[in-house]
Short mmCIF file of C-alpha atoms in Angstrom, two decimals:
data_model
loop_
_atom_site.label_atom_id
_atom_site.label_comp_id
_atom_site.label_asym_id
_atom_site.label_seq_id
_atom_site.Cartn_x
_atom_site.Cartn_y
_atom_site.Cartn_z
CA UNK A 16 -158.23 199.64 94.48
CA UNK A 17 -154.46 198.79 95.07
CA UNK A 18 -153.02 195.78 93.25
CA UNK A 19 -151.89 193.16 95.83
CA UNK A 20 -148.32 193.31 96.45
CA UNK A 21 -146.04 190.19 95.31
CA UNK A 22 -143.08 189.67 96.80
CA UNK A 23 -140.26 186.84 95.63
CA UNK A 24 -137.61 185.73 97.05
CA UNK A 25 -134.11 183.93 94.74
CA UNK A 26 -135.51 180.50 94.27
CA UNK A 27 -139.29 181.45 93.70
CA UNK A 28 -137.93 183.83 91.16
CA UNK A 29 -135.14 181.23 89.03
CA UNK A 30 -138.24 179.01 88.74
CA UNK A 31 -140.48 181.69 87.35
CA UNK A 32 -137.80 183.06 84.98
CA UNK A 33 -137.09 179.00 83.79
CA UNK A 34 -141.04 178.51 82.98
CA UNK A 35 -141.20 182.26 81.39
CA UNK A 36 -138.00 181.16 79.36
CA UNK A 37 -139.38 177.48 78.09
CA UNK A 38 -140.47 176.70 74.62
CA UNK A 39 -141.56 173.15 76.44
CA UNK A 40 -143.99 174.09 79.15
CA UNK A 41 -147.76 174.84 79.01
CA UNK A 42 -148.43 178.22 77.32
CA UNK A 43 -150.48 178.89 80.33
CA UNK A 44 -147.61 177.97 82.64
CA UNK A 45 -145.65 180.54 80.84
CA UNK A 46 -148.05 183.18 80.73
CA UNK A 47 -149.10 183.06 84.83
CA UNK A 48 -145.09 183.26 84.96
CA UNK A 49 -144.89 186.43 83.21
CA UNK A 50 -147.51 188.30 85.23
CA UNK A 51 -146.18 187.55 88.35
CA UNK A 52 -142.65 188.23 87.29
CA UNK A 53 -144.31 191.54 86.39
CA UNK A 54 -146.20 192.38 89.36
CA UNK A 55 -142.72 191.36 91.82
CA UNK A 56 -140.81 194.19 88.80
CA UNK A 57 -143.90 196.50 90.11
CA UNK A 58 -145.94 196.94 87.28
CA UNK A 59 -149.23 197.65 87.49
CA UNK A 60 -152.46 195.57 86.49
CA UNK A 61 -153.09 197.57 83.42
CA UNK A 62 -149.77 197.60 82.16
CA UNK A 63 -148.92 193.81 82.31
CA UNK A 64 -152.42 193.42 80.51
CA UNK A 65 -151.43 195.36 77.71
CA UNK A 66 -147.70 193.81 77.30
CA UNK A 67 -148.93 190.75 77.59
CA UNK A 68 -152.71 191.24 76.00
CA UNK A 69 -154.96 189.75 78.10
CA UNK A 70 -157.33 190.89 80.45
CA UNK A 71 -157.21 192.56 83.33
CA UNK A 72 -159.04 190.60 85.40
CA UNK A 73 -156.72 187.65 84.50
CA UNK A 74 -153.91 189.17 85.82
CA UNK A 75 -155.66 190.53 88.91
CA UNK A 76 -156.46 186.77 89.21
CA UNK A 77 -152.79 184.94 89.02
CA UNK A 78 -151.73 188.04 90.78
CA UNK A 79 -153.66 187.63 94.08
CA UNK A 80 -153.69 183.78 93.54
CA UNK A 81 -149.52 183.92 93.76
CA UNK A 82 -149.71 186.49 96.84
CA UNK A 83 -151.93 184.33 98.96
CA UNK A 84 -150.47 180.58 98.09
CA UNK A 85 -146.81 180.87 96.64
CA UNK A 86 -146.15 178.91 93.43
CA UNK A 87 -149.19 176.60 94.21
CA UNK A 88 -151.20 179.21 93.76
CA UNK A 89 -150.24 179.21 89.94
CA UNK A 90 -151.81 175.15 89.65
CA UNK A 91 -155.17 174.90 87.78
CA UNK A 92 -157.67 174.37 90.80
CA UNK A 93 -159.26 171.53 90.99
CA UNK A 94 -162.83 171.41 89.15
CA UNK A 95 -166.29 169.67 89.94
CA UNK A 96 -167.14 167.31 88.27
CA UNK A 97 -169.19 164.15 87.84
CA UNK A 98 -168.45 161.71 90.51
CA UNK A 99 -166.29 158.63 88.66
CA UNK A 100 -167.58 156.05 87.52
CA UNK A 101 -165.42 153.07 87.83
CA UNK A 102 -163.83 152.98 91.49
CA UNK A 103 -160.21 152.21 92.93
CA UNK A 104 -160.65 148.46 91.99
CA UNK A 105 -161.16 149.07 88.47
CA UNK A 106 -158.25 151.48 88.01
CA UNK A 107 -156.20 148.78 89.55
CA UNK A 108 -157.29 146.31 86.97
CA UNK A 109 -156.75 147.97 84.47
CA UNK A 110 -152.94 149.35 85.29
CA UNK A 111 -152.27 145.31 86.01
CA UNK A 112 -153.94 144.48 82.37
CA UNK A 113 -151.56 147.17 80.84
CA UNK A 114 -148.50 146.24 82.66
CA UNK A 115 -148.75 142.21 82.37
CA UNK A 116 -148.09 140.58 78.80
CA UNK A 117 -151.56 140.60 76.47
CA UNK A 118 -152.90 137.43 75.42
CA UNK A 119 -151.36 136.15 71.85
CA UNK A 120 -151.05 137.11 69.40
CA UNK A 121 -150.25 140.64 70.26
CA UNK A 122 -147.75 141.70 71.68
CA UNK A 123 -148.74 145.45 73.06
CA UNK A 124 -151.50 146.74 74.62
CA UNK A 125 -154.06 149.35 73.13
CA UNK A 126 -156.77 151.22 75.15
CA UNK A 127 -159.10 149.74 72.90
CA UNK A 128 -157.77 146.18 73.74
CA UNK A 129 -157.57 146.48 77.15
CA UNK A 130 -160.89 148.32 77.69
CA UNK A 131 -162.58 144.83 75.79
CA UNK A 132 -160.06 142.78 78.18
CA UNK A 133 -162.08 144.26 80.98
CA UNK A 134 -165.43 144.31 79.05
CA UNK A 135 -167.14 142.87 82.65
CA UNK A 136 -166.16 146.23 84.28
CA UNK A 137 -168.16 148.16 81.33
CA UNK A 138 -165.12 150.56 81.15
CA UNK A 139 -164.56 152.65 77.60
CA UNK A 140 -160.83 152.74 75.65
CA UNK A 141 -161.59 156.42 76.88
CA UNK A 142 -161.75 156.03 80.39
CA UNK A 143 -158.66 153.72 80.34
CA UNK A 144 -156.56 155.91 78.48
CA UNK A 145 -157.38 158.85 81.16
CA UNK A 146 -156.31 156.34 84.07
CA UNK A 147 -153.50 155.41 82.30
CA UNK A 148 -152.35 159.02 81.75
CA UNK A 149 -152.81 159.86 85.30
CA UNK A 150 -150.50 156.59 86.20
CA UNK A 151 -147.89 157.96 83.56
CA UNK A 152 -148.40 154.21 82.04
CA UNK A 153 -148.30 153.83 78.29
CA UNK A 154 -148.72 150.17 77.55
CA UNK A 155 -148.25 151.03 73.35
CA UNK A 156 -144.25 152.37 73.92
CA UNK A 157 -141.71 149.79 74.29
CA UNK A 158 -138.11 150.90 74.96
CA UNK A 159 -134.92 148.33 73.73
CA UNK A 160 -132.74 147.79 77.03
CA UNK A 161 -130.30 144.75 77.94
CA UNK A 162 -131.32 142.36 80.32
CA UNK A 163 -128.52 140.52 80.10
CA UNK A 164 -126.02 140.38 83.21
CA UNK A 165 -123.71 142.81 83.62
CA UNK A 166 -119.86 141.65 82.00
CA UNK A 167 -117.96 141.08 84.71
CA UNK A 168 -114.83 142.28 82.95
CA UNK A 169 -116.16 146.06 82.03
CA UNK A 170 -114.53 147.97 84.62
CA UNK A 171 -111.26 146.20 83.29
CA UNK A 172 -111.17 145.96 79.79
CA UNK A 173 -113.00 149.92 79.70
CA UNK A 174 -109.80 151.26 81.74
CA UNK A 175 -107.48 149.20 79.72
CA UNK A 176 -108.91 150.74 76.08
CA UNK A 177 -108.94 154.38 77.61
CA UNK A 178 -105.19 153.96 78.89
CA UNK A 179 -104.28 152.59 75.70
CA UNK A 180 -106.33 155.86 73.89
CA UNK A 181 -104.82 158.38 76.29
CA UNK A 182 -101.54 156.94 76.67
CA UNK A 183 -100.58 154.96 73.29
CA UNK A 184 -97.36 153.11 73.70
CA UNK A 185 -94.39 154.31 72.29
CA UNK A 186 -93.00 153.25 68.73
CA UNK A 187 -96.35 150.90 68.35
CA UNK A 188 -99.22 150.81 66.12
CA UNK A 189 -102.77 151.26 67.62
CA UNK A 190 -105.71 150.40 65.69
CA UNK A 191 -109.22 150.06 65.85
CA UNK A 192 -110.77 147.66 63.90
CA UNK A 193 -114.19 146.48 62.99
CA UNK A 194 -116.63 145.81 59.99
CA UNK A 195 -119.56 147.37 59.04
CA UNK A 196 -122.05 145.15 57.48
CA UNK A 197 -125.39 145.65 55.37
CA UNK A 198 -124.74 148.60 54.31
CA UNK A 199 -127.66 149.12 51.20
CA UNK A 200 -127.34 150.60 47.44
CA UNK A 201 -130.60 152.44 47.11
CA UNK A 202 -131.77 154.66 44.52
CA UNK A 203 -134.55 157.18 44.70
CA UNK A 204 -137.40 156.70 42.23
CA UNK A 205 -137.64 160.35 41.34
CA UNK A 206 -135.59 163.40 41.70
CA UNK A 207 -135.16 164.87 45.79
CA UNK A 208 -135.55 168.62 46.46
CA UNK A 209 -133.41 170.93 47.41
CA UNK A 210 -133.49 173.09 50.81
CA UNK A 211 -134.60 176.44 50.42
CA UNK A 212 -135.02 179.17 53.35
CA UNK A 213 -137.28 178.26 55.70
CA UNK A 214 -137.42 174.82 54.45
CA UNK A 215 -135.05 171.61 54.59
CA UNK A 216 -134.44 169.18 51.81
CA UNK A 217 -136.84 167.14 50.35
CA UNK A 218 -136.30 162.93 49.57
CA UNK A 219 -137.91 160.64 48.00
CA UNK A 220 -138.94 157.58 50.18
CA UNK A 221 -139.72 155.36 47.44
CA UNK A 222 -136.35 153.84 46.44
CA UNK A 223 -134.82 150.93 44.73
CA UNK A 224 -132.55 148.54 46.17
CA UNK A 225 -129.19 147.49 44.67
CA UNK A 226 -128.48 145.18 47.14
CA UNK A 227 -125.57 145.63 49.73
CA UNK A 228 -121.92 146.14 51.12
CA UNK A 229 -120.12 145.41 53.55
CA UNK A 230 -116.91 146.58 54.73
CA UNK A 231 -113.68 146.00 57.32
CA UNK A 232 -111.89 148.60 58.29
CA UNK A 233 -108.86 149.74 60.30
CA UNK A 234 -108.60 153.07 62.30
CA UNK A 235 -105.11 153.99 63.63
CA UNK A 236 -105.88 156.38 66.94
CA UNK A 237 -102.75 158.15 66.24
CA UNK A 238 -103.30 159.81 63.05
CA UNK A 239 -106.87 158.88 62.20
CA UNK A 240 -106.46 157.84 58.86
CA UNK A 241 -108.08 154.83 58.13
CA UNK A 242 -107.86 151.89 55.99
CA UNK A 243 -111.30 150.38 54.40
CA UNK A 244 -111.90 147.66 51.99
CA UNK A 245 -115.24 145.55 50.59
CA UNK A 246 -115.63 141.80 51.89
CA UNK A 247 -118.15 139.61 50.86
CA UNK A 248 -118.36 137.65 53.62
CA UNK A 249 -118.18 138.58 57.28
CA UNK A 250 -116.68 135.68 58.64
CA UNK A 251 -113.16 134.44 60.20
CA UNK A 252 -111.16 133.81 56.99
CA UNK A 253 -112.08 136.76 55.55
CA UNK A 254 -110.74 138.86 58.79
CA UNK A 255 -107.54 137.02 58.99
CA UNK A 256 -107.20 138.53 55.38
CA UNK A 257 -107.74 141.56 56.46
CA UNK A 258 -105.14 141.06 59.50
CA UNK A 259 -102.50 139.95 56.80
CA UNK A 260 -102.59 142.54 54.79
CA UNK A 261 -102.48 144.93 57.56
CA UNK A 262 -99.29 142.44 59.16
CA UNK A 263 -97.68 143.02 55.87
CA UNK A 264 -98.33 147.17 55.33
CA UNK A 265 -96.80 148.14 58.97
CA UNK A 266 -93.09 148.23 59.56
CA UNK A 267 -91.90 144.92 60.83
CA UNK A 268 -90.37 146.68 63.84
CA UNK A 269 -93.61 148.19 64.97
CA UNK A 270 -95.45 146.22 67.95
CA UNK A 271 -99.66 146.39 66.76
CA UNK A 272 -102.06 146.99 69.26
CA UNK A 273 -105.43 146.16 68.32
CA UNK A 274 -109.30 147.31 69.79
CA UNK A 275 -111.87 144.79 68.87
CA UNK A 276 -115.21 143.70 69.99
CA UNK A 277 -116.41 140.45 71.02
CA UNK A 278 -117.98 139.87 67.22
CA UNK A 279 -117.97 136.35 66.24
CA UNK A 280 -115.33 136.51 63.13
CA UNK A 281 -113.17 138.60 65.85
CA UNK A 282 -112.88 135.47 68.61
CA UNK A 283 -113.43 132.48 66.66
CA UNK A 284 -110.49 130.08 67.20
CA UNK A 285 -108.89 130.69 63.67
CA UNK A 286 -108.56 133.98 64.75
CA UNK A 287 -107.30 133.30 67.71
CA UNK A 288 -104.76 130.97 66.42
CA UNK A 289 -103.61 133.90 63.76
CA UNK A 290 -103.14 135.78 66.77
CA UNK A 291 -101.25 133.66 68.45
CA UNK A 292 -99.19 133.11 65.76
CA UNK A 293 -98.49 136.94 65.22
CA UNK A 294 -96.98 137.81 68.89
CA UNK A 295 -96.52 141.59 68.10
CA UNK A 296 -100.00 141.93 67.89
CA UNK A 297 -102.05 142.70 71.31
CA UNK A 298 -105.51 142.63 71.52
CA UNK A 299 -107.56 145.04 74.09
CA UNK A 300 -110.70 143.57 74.10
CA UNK A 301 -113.93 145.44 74.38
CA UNK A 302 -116.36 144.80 77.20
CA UNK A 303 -119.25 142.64 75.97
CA UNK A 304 -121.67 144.97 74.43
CA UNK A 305 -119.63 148.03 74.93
CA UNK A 306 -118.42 147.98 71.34
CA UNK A 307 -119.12 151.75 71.67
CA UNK A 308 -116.01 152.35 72.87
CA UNK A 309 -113.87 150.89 69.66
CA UNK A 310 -113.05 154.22 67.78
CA UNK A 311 -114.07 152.84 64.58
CA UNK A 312 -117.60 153.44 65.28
CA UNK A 313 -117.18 157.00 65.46
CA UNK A 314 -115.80 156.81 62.03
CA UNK A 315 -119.14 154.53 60.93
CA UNK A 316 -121.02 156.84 62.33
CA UNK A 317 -119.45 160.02 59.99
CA UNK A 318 -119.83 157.03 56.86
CA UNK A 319 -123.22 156.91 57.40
CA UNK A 320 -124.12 160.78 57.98
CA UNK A 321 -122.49 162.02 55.26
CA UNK A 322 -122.39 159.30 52.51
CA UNK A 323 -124.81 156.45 53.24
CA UNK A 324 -128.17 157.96 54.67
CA UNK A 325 -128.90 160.29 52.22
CA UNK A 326 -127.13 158.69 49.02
CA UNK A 327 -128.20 157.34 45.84
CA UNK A 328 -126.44 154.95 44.69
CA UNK A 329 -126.92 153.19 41.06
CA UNK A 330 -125.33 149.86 42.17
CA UNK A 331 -123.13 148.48 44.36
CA UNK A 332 -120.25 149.24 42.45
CA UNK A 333 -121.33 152.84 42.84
CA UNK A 334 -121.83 152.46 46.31
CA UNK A 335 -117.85 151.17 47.20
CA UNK A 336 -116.69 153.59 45.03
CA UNK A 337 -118.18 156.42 46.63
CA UNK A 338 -117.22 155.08 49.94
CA UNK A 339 -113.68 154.80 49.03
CA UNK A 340 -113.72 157.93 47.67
CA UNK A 341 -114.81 159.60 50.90
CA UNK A 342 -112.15 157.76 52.61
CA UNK A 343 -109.30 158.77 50.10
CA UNK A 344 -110.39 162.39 50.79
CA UNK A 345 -110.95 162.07 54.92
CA UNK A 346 -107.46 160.36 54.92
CA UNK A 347 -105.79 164.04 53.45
CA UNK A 348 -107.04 165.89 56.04
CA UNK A 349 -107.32 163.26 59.17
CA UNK A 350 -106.39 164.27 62.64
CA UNK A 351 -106.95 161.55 65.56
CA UNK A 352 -110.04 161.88 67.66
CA UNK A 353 -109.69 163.60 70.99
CA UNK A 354 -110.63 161.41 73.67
CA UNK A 355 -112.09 163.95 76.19
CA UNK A 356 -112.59 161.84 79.06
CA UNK A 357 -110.00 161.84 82.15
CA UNK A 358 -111.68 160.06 84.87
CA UNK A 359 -113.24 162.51 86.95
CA UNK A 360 -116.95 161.99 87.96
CA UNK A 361 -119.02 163.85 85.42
CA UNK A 362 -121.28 166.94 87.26
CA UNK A 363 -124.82 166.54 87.85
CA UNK A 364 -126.72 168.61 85.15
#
């Protein structure tokens, strides 16, 4: 008996290469894609079976199920079943139970808790996670998002910090400036391991704390060296401190201009007033909470990856040190960060 002929044409065939290439879909996905991408190379029945080792008849199957209905020939067929047991007016209560708030004191849902909400309907945590999962509801994940109104100022103050990034002004200072608080002395209880081939590093999670540090620190764009030192309070005078000493370090002749967020040591009025005071210094504010785009935290983000996360620290003394120490170091090799972006629309992926 000839094997049915398959036939694809471009698009049918990108899709089946992109499901025979993915490590995320369904092994069966995968494996339906291989056969037919065999049978449209001409392979026989008996051959695919063996490259791929399974039967024959399975192949015959997805074979002849692709020829006669396309790509939705590849879909599991629906299977009988027992009829359901709750109807449409039960699924609907329970999607509304999982997306309203639950009655206090929690503060998520669980298929457990909302099958006993609906305890009258005789429904099981079972059943309700199956209608659930056909819904695509999960009542047990919360995501963080902002719900506050947009800043009306983004559009301005983001085009103002990238034209001050792409085009710094001549013979001026440009910093970025910002503290990073909290920052905790731990020490591991026992001994970590160390990676070995097929095998990352091992850590202890039990750890001691030493307490914490926190830091300001100044970023000039044009070199990328950076400036850092310990405060122990993050709070107006301690920034105007900070602002004086940085006042006093940079040639006199220099105009200073300066990326900050909207944090509250940054815009209380004794800051303000310093600022005011100091007219070569110009502030380019950052949107409200679009601090992502003060270069500092790039360099807070390096801190953390390569000193804080996975340090142990005896004390807090131990913990500066080794900060400064990393900054000492970065500041011998520092080149400024290149600010990719130039406007045009990013492409669709």
């Amino acid at each position: 008996m000839a094997a049915v002929a398959v036939v694809l044409d471009e698009q049918a065939r990108r899709q089946l290469q992109r499901t025979a290439r993915s490590v995320r879909a369904e092994v069966r996905a995968v494996l339906r894609a291989r056969i037919v991408l065999a049978a449209a190379d001409g392979l026989p029945n008996t051959r695919i079976a063996m490259q791929l080792q399974v039967g024959v008849d399975t192949v015959r199957k997805w074979r002849g199920r692709f020829a006669a209905a396309g790509l939705a020939g590849l879909a599991d067929a629906k299977r009988a079943g027992r009829p359901r047991r709750h109807g449409a007016g039960v699924r609907v209560q329970v999607v509304a139970a999982a997306t309203s708030v639950p009655p206090g004191p929690e503060s998520t849902w669980s298929h457990r808790r909302i099958a006993e909400h609906l305890a009258d309907t005789g429904i099981s945590p079972s059943q309700v996670g199956r209608i659930l999962a056909d819904c695509d509801v999960r009542p047990y994940r919360v995501r963080g998002w902002l719900t506050r109104k947009d800043d009306p100022l983004f559009w301005t103050r983001a085009a103002d910090i990238c034209s001050l990034y792409l085009h710094p002004p001549a013979d001026a200072v440009v910093l970025s400036v910002d503290e990073k608080t909290a920052i905790a002395a731990r020490a591991r209880k026992h001994p970590g391991r160390a990676a070995t081939p097929g095998r990352p590093a091992r850590q202890e999670f039990e750890y001691v704390r030493h307490g914490t540090v926190s830091i300001v620190a100044a970023l000039d764009i044009q070199t990328g060296q950076v400036l850092t030192e310990p405060i122990q309070r993050n709070d107006s005078a301690t920034f105007q401190r900070f602002l004086t000493t940085l006042d006093a370090a940079i040639d006199p002749t220099k105009q200073i201009h300066v990326v900050l967020d909207n944090g509250s040591s940054h815009v209380a009025k004794a800051t303000r007033a310093w600022l005011a005071a100091h007219p070569r210094w110009h502030v380019h504010w950052t949107p409200v909470h679009a601090s992502w785009l003060n270069q500092i935290e790039l360099y807070f983000s390096a801190l953390t990856r390569r000193v804080v996360r996975h340090g142990d620290f005896t004390s807090r003394d131990d913990l500066i040190n080794k900060i400064e120490t990393y900054v000492i170091a970065k500041n011998t090799t520092a080149k400024p960060y290149r600010w990719t972006y130039d406007g045009t629309p990013l492409k669709a992926a």
